[in-house]
Coordinates of C-alpha atoms in Angstrom, one line a residue:
X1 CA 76.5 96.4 88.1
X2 CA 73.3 94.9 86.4
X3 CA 72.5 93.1 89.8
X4 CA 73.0 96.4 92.0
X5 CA 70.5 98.2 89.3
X6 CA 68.0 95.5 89.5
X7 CA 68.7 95.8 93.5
X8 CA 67.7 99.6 93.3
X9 CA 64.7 99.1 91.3
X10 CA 63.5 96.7 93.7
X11 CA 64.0 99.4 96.0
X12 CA 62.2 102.2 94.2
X13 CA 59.2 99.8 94.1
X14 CA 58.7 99.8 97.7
X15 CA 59.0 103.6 97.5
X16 CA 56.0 103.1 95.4
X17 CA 54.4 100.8 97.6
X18 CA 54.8 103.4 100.7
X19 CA 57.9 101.7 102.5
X20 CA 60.7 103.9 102.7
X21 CA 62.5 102.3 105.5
X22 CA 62.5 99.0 103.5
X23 CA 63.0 100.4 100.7
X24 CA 66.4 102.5 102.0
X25 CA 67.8 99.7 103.5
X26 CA 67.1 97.1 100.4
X27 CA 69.5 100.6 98.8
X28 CA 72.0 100.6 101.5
X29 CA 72.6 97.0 101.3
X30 CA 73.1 97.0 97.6
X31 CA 75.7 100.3 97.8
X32 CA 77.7 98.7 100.9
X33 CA 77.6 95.2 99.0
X34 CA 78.8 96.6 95.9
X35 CA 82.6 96.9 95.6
X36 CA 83.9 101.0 95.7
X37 CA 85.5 100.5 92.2
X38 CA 82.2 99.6 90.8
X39 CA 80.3 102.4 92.2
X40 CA 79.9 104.0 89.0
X41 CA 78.1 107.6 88.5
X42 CA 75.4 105.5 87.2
X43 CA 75.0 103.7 90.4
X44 CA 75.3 106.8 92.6
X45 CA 72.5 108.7 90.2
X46 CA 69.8 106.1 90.4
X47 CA 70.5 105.7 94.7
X48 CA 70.3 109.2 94.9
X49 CA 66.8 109.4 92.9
X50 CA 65.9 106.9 95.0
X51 CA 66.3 108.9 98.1
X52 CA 65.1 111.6 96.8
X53 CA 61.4 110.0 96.2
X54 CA 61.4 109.1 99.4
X55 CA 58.5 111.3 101.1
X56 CA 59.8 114.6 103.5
X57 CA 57.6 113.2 106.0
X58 CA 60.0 109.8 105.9
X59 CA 63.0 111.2 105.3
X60 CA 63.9 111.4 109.3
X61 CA 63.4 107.4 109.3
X62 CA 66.5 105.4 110.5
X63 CA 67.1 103.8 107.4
X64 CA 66.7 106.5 104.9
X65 CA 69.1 109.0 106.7
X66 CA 71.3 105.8 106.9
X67 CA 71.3 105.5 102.6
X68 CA 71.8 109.3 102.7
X69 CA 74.8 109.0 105.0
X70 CA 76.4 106.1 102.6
X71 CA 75.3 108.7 99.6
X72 CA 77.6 111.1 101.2
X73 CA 80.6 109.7 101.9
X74 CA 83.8 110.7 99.3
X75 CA 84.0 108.3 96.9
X76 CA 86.4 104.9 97.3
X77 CA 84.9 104.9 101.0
X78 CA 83.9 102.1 103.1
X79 CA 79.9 102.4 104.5

């Protein structure tokens, strides 16, 4: 879980540094890569912040609807 947190913050740091479809998919891997039992609330909160930062005028990039798709599906589920 520490390693997927670390993984995220990576990710919100090239939110920061104005790469949102690196940034999404750096998220994605770490989510997918992550076994469902371990997807813990915490996990889920700090992906979904990180989405969230992204910029509206990114948000239609490949990647970041691709986190939000993995964000949505029912827990326990495959992405």
């Amino acid at each position: 879980m520490d390693r997927t947190l670390v993984r995220l913050d990576q990710a919100m740091c090239m939110v920061a540094d104005q790469d949102p479809a690196a940034a999404a998919a750096h998220a994605t891997s770490a989510l997918v890569g992550l076994p469902t039992e371990h997807r813990s609330a915490l996990i889920i909160y700090r992906a979904e912040q990180l989405a969230d930062s992204v910029p509206r005028t990114a948000r239609q990039v490949p990647e970041v609807r691709g986190l939000r798709e993995v964000l949505a599906l029912p827990a326990g589920t495959e992405g």
